[in-house]
C-alpha positions as a Markdown table, in Angstrom:
| # | Residue | x | y | z |
|---|---|---|---|---|
| 1 | Met | 27.4 | 67.1 | 41.1 |
| 2 | Asn | 25.2 | 68.9 | 38.6 |
| 3 | Pro | 21.9 | 67.2 | 37.5 |
| 4 | Leu | 21.8 | 65.1 | 34.4 |
| 5 | Arg | 21.0 | 67.5 | 31.5 |
| 6 | Asp | 18.4 | 66.5 | 28.9 |
| 7 | Asp | 20.9 | 66.6 | 26.0 |
| 8 | Thr | 23.5 | 64.5 | 27.9 |
| 9 | Tyr | 20.7 | 62.0 | 28.8 |
| 10 | Arg | 19.8 | 61.7 | 25.1 |
| 11 | Gln | 23.4 | 61.1 | 24.2 |
| 12 | Ile | 24.0 | 58.5 | 26.9 |
| 13 | Thr | 20.8 | 56.6 | 26.0 |
| 14 | Gly | 21.5 | 57.0 | 22.3 |
| 15 | Leu | 24.9 | 55.3 | 22.9 |
| 16 | Met | 23.2 | 52.4 | 24.8 |
| 17 | His | 20.8 | 51.9 | 21.9 |
| 18 | Glu | 23.7 | 51.9 | 19.4 |
| 19 | Val | 25.8 | 49.5 | 21.3 |
| 20 | Cys | 23.2 | 47.0 | 22.6 |
| 21 | Gly | 19.7 | 48.0 | 21.5 |
| 22 | Leu | 18.6 | 49.4 | 24.9 |
| 23 | Ser | 15.8 | 51.9 | 24.7 |
| 24 | Phe | 15.0 | 54.4 | 27.5 |
| 25 | Ala | 12.0 | 56.7 | 27.5 |
| 26 | Asp | 12.3 | 60.2 | 28.8 |
| 27 | Ser | 10.6 | 59.0 | 32.0 |
| 28 | Lys | 13.6 | 56.8 | 32.7 |
| 29 | Lys | 15.9 | 59.8 | 33.2 |
| 30 | Pro | 15.8 | 59.7 | 37.0 |
| 31 | Leu | 16.7 | 55.9 | 36.9 |
| 32 | Val | 19.7 | 56.5 | 34.6 |
| 33 | Ser | 20.8 | 59.4 | 36.8 |
| 34 | Ser | 20.5 | 57.4 | 40.0 |
| 35 | Arg | 22.4 | 54.4 | 38.6 |
| 36 | Leu | 25.3 | 56.3 | 37.1 |
| 37 | Ser | 25.8 | 59.0 | 39.7 |
| 38 | Pro | 27.6 | 56.8 | 42.3 |
| 39 | Arg | 29.9 | 55.5 | 39.7 |
| 40 | Ile | 30.8 | 59.0 | 38.4 |
| 41 | Gln | 31.4 | 60.1 | 42.0 |
| 42 | Arg | 33.6 | 57.1 | 42.7 |
| 43 | Leu | 35.7 | 57.9 | 39.6 |
| 44 | Gly | 36.2 | 61.5 | 40.9 |
| 45 | Met | 34.6 | 63.0 | 37.8 |
| 46 | Gly | 32.9 | 66.4 | 37.6 |
| 47 | Gly | 29.6 | 65.2 | 36.2 |
| 48 | Phe | 27.7 | 63.3 | 33.6 |
| 49 | Glu | 29.3 | 65.2 | 30.7 |
| 50 | Asp | 32.8 | 63.9 | 31.7 |
| 51 | Tyr | 31.5 | 60.4 | 32.0 |
| 52 | Leu | 29.9 | 60.6 | 28.6 |
| 53 | Ala | 33.2 | 61.7 | 27.1 |
| 54 | Leu | 34.9 | 58.7 | 28.8 |
| 55 | Ile | 32.5 | 56.0 | 27.5 |
| 56 | Thr | 32.3 | 57.5 | 24.0 |
| 57 | Ser | 36.1 | 58.0 | 23.6 |
| 58 | Gly | 36.7 | 54.4 | 22.6 |
| 59 | Gln | 39.7 | 54.3 | 24.9 |
| 60 | Asp | 38.0 | 52.5 | 27.8 |
| 61 | Gln | 35.7 | 49.7 | 26.6 |
| 62 | Gly | 35.8 | 48.4 | 30.2 |
| 63 | Glu | 34.0 | 51.5 | 31.5 |
| 64 | Leu | 31.4 | 51.3 | 28.7 |
| 65 | Gln | 30.7 | 47.7 | 29.9 |
| 66 | Val | 30.4 | 49.0 | 33.5 |
| 67 | Ala | 27.8 | 51.6 | 32.3 |
| 68 | Ile | 25.8 | 48.8 | 30.5 |
| 69 | Asp | 26.0 | 46.7 | 33.6 |
| 70 | Leu | 24.6 | 49.5 | 35.8 |
| 71 | Leu | 21.7 | 50.3 | 33.4 |
| 72 | Thr | 20.6 | 46.7 | 32.7 |
| 73 | Thr | 20.7 | 44.9 | 36.1 |
| 74 | Asn | 17.2 | 44.2 | 37.4 |
| 75 | Glu | 15.6 | 42.3 | 40.2 |
| 76 | Thr | 15.5 | 38.5 | 39.9 |
| 77 | Tyr | 14.9 | 35.5 | 42.1 |
| 78 | Phe | 14.5 | 31.8 | 41.9 |
| 79 | Phe | 11.4 | 30.3 | 40.3 |
| 80 | Arg | 10.1 | 33.7 | 39.3 |
| 81 | Glu | 6.8 | 33.2 | 37.5 |
| 82 | Pro | 6.4 | 29.6 | 38.7 |
| 83 | Ala | 3.7 | 28.8 | 36.1 |
| 84 | His | 6.4 | 28.6 | 33.5 |
| 85 | Phe | 8.4 | 26.0 | 35.5 |
| 86 | Asp | 5.2 | 24.0 | 36.0 |
| 87 | Leu | 4.5 | 24.0 | 32.3 |
| 88 | Leu | 8.1 | 23.0 | 31.5 |
| 89 | Gln | 7.8 | 20.1 | 34.0 |
| 90 | Gln | 4.4 | 19.0 | 32.5 |
| 91 | Glu | 5.9 | 19.0 | 29.0 |
| 92 | Leu | 8.9 | 16.9 | 30.1 |
| 93 | Leu | 6.7 | 14.4 | 31.9 |
| 94 | Ala | 4.4 | 14.1 | 28.8 |
| 95 | Thr | 7.2 | 13.8 | 26.2 |
| 96 | Arg | 10.0 | 12.1 | 28.2 |
| 97 | Pro | 12.9 | 13.4 | 26.0 |
| 98 | Thr | 16.2 | 11.6 | 26.5 |
| 99 | Ser | 18.2 | 14.9 | 26.3 |
| 100 | Leu | 17.4 | 18.5 | 26.8 |
| 101 | Ser | 19.3 | 21.8 | 26.1 |
| 102 | Val | 18.0 | 24.9 | 27.8 |
| 103 | Trp | 19.0 | 28.5 | 27.2 |
| 104 | Ser | 18.4 | 31.3 | 29.8 |
| 105 | Ala | 19.1 | 34.1 | 27.3 |
| 106 | Ala | 19.0 | 37.0 | 29.8 |
| 107 | Ser | 20.2 | 35.2 | 32.8 |
| 108 | Ser | 21.3 | 38.1 | 35.0 |
| 109 | Phe | 22.7 | 36.7 | 38.2 |
| 110 | Gly | 21.8 | 33.1 | 37.3 |
| 111 | Asp | 18.6 | 32.7 | 39.4 |
| 112 | Glu | 16.6 | 31.5 | 36.4 |
| 113 | Ala | 19.3 | 29.2 | 35.1 |
| 114 | Tyr | 19.8 | 27.5 | 38.4 |
| 115 | Ser | 16.1 | 27.2 | 38.9 |
| 116 | Val | 15.8 | 25.3 | 35.7 |
| 117 | Ala | 18.8 | 23.1 | 36.7 |
| 118 | Met | 17.1 | 22.3 | 40.1 |
| 119 | Leu | 13.9 | 21.2 | 38.3 |
| 120 | Leu | 15.8 | 19.0 | 35.8 |
| 121 | Ala | 18.0 | 17.5 | 38.4 |
| 122 | Asp | 15.0 | 16.6 | 40.5 |
| 123 | Leu | 13.2 | 15.0 | 37.5 |
| 124 | Gln | 16.3 | 13.1 | 36.7 |
| 125 | Leu | 16.6 | 11.9 | 40.3 |
| 126 | Arg | 13.1 | 10.4 | 40.0 |
| 127 | Thr | 14.0 | 9.0 | 36.5 |
| 128 | Gln | 11.2 | 11.1 | 35.1 |
| 129 | Gly | 13.4 | 13.6 | 33.2 |
| 130 | Pro | 16.1 | 13.6 | 30.5 |
| 131 | Ala | 19.2 | 11.6 | 31.3 |
| 132 | Gln | 21.3 | 14.2 | 29.5 |
| 133 | Trp | 20.6 | 17.9 | 30.0 |
| 134 | Ser | 22.4 | 21.2 | 30.1 |
| 135 | Val | 21.6 | 24.8 | 30.9 |
| 136 | Leu | 23.3 | 27.8 | 29.3 |
| 137 | Gly | 22.9 | 31.3 | 30.9 |
| 138 | Thr | 23.9 | 34.3 | 28.9 |
| 139 | Asp | 23.8 | 38.0 | 29.6 |
| 140 | Ile | 25.4 | 41.2 | 28.2 |
| 141 | Ser | 26.7 | 42.1 | 31.7 |
| 142 | Asp | 30.1 | 40.6 | 32.5 |
| 143 | Arg | 29.6 | 41.6 | 36.2 |
| 144 | Val | 26.5 | 39.6 | 36.7 |
| 145 | Leu | 27.9 | 36.6 | 34.8 |
| 146 | Arg | 30.9 | 36.5 | 37.2 |
| 147 | Ser | 28.5 | 36.5 | 40.1 |
| 148 | Ala | 26.4 | 33.8 | 38.5 |
| 149 | Ala | 29.4 | 31.5 | 38.1 |
| 150 | Gln | 30.1 | 31.9 | 41.8 |
| 151 | Ala | 26.5 | 30.8 | 42.6 |
| 152 | Ile | 26.3 | 32.6 | 45.9 |
| 153 | Phe | 22.9 | 34.2 | 46.7 |
| 154 | Pro | 21.1 | 35.9 | 49.5 |
| 155 | Gln | 18.7 | 33.4 | 51.0 |
| 156 | Glu | 15.8 | 35.8 | 50.3 |
| 157 | Arg | 16.2 | 35.2 | 46.6 |
| 158 | Leu | 15.4 | 31.5 | 47.1 |
| 159 | Arg | 12.2 | 32.3 | 49.0 |
| 160 | Gln | 10.2 | 30.2 | 46.5 |
| 161 | Val | 12.5 | 27.2 | 46.8 |
| 162 | Ser | 11.2 | 24.4 | 49.1 |
| 163 | Asp | 13.2 | 23.4 | 52.1 |
| 164 | Glu | 13.7 | 20.0 | 50.6 |
| 165 | Arg | 15.2 | 21.5 | 47.4 |
| 166 | Leu | 17.4 | 23.8 | 49.5 |
| 167 | Arg | 18.8 | 20.8 | 51.3 |
| 168 | Arg | 19.4 | 18.9 | 48.2 |
| 169 | His | 21.0 | 21.6 | 46.0 |
| 170 | Cys | 22.3 | 24.3 | 48.4 |
| 171 | Leu | 24.9 | 24.9 | 51.1 |
| 172 | Arg | 23.9 | 27.4 | 53.8 |
| 173 | Gly | 26.4 | 30.0 | 55.0 |
| 174 | Glu | 27.5 | 30.2 | 58.6 |
| 175 | Gly | 29.1 | 32.9 | 60.7 |
| 176 | Glu | 30.0 | 35.9 | 58.5 |
| 177 | Ser | 28.2 | 34.1 | 55.6 |
| 178 | Glu | 25.0 | 33.6 | 57.4 |
| 179 | Gly | 22.0 | 34.5 | 55.2 |
| 180 | Leu | 23.8 | 33.4 | 52.1 |
| 181 | Val | 23.5 | 30.1 | 50.2 |
| 182 | Gln | 25.7 | 28.6 | 47.5 |
| 183 | Ile | 24.6 | 26.2 | 44.9 |
| 184 | Lys | 26.3 | 22.8 | 45.3 |
| 185 | Glu | 29.0 | 21.9 | 42.9 |
| 186 | Ser | 27.1 | 18.9 | 41.6 |
| 187 | Leu | 24.5 | 21.3 | 40.1 |
| 188 | Arg | 26.9 | 24.1 | 39.2 |
| 189 | Arg | 28.8 | 21.9 | 36.8 |
| 190 | Arg | 25.7 | 21.4 | 34.8 |
| 191 | Val | 25.1 | 25.1 | 34.3 |
| 192 | His | 27.4 | 27.3 | 32.1 |
| 193 | Phe | 27.5 | 31.0 | 31.5 |
| 194 | Gly | 28.7 | 33.2 | 28.7 |
| 195 | Gln | 28.4 | 36.8 | 27.4 |
| 196 | Val | 26.0 | 37.4 | 24.6 |
| 197 | Asn | 24.8 | 40.7 | 23.2 |
| 198 | Leu | 21.3 | 40.0 | 21.9 |
| 199 | Phe | 21.5 | 43.1 | 19.7 |
| 200 | His | 24.1 | 41.5 | 17.5 |
| 201 | Pro | 24.2 | 38.2 | 15.5 |
| 202 | Ile | 24.5 | 35.2 | 17.8 |
| 203 | Glu | 27.0 | 32.5 | 16.9 |
| 204 | Gly | 28.5 | 29.5 | 18.5 |
| 205 | Ile | 25.6 | 28.3 | 20.6 |
| 206 | Gly | 22.5 | 26.2 | 20.2 |
| 207 | Pro | 20.3 | 24.8 | 19.0 |
| 208 | Phe | 18.1 | 24.6 | 22.1 |
| 209 | Asp | 14.9 | 22.7 | 23.1 |
| 210 | Val | 13.8 | 25.4 | 25.6 |
| 211 | Val | 14.5 | 29.2 | 25.6 |
| 212 | Phe | 13.8 | 31.7 | 28.4 |
| 213 | Leu | 13.9 | 35.3 | 27.3 |
| 214 | Arg | 12.1 | 36.8 | 30.2 |
| 215 | Asn | 11.9 | 40.4 | 31.4 |
| 216 | Val | 14.4 | 41.8 | 29.0 |
| 217 | Leu | 12.2 | 42.9 | 26.1 |
| 218 | Ile | 11.1 | 45.9 | 28.2 |
| 219 | Tyr | 14.5 | 47.4 | 27.5 |
| 220 | Phe | 14.0 | 47.5 | 23.7 |
| 221 | Asp | 12.0 | 49.6 | 21.3 |
| 222 | Pro | 9.4 | 47.8 | 19.1 |
| 223 | Pro | 11.7 | 47.2 | 16.0 |
| 224 | Thr | 14.5 | 46.0 | 18.2 |
| 225 | Lys | 12.2 | 43.6 | 20.1 |
| 226 | Thr | 11.1 | 42.0 | 16.9 |
| 227 | Ala | 14.7 | 41.6 | 15.7 |
| 228 | Val | 15.9 | 40.2 | 19.0 |
| 229 | Val | 13.0 | 37.7 | 19.4 |
| 230 | Asp | 13.4 | 36.4 | 15.8 |
| 231 | Arg | 17.2 | 36.2 | 16.3 |
| 232 | Val | 16.8 | 34.1 | 19.5 |
| 233 | Leu | 14.1 | 31.9 | 18.0 |
| 234 | Lys | 16.4 | 30.9 | 15.2 |
| 235 | Leu | 18.3 | 28.9 | 17.8 |
| 236 | Leu | 15.2 | 27.2 | 19.2 |
| 237 | Arg | 14.3 | 23.8 | 17.6 |
| 238 | Pro | 10.9 | 23.4 | 15.9 |
| 239 | Gly | 8.4 | 22.4 | 18.6 |
| 240 | Gly | 10.6 | 23.9 | 21.3 |
| 241 | Leu | 9.3 | 25.9 | 24.2 |
| 242 | Phe | 9.8 | 29.7 | 24.4 |
| 243 | Phe | 9.1 | 31.8 | 27.5 |
| 244 | Ile | 9.0 | 35.6 | 27.9 |
| 245 | Gly | 7.8 | 37.6 | 30.9 |
| 246 | Thr | 4.1 | 37.2 | 31.6 |
| 247 | Ala | 3.7 | 41.0 | 31.7 |
| 248 | Glu | 5.6 | 41.6 | 28.4 |
| 249 | Gly | 2.5 | 41.1 | 26.2 |
| 250 | Arg | 2.3 | 39.8 | 22.7 |
| 251 | Val | 5.5 | 38.4 | 21.2 |
| 252 | Pro | 6.7 | 40.7 | 18.5 |
| 253 | Cys | 8.2 | 38.4 | 15.9 |
| 254 | Glu | 7.8 | 36.9 | 12.5 |
| 255 | Thr | 8.5 | 33.3 | 13.6 |
| 256 | Pro | 5.3 | 31.2 | 14.0 |
| 257 | Leu | 4.4 | 30.5 | 17.6 |
| 258 | Gln | 1.6 | 28.6 | 19.3 |
| 259 | Val | 0.3 | 30.2 | 22.5 |
| 260 | Leu | 0.4 | 27.8 | 25.5 |
| 261 | Gly | -0.3 | 30.3 | 28.2 |
| 262 | Pro | 0.7 | 33.8 | 29.5 |
| 263 | Gly | 4.3 | 34.3 | 28.3 |
| 264 | Ala | 4.6 | 30.7 | 27.1 |
| 265 | Phe | 4.8 | 29.5 | 23.5 |
| 266 | Arg | 5.7 | 26.6 | 21.3 |
| 267 | Lys | 7.7 | 27.3 | 18.1 |
| 268 | Gly | 6.4 | 26.2 | 14.8 |
| 269 | Ala | 2.6 | 26.6 | 14.8 |
| 270 | Val | 0.3 | 29.6 | 14.5 |
| 271 | Ser | -2.2 | 29.9 | 17.4 |
């Protein structure tokens, strides 16, 4: 298969920006090529130009979704950036809310959403957390959402989960499933998943007490980052907690936020 041409790369990434706000620098051309090449070969196509014609034709929205899936899936694991979960627990122990609604706004395979659920279930078990709570995980990728709903993970992804938590919330695979774990049904029923494109107006969900929007802003250019963050923050209650990736820098938004720590904020007050 011929290499990805510069003009074809610009058209593919331009389409991604138009559809869902994704922004790719010129330096990301090898990444785009490596992620799309196997799919193009599997379809028996001649090259990137044929694939571009397919996803821009409007005749196969399913294949456009596949392309989005391939270009947005990133590494994730349970209790990533543990300081955020520590802060959330401290806040709940200090305020003792009776109910809590949490949104994992870029949930990928569900690691983050189920991590939050484990924390809340454990607090509830000790009668130190809200009696009523729910977790919603959303993503633009239909493929990762289907996987998240199944709640089956390589054990390596739960490397930061204690043995006690694993026993309480997970079933270990045996035989052909050795090395895999599944979240128990008692926890799965508290976590729901749905498809949301953060680039478009968000309707039918919220408001939330806590929002995680971590490690997704890196895909957007500065104007899109601001629009996405403000759009998400509209669904966060005043005084609610907001988390982004610790390496994502300053929050680009118009909504007033109080800084609580790296990547951690409270809505409604200027720091």
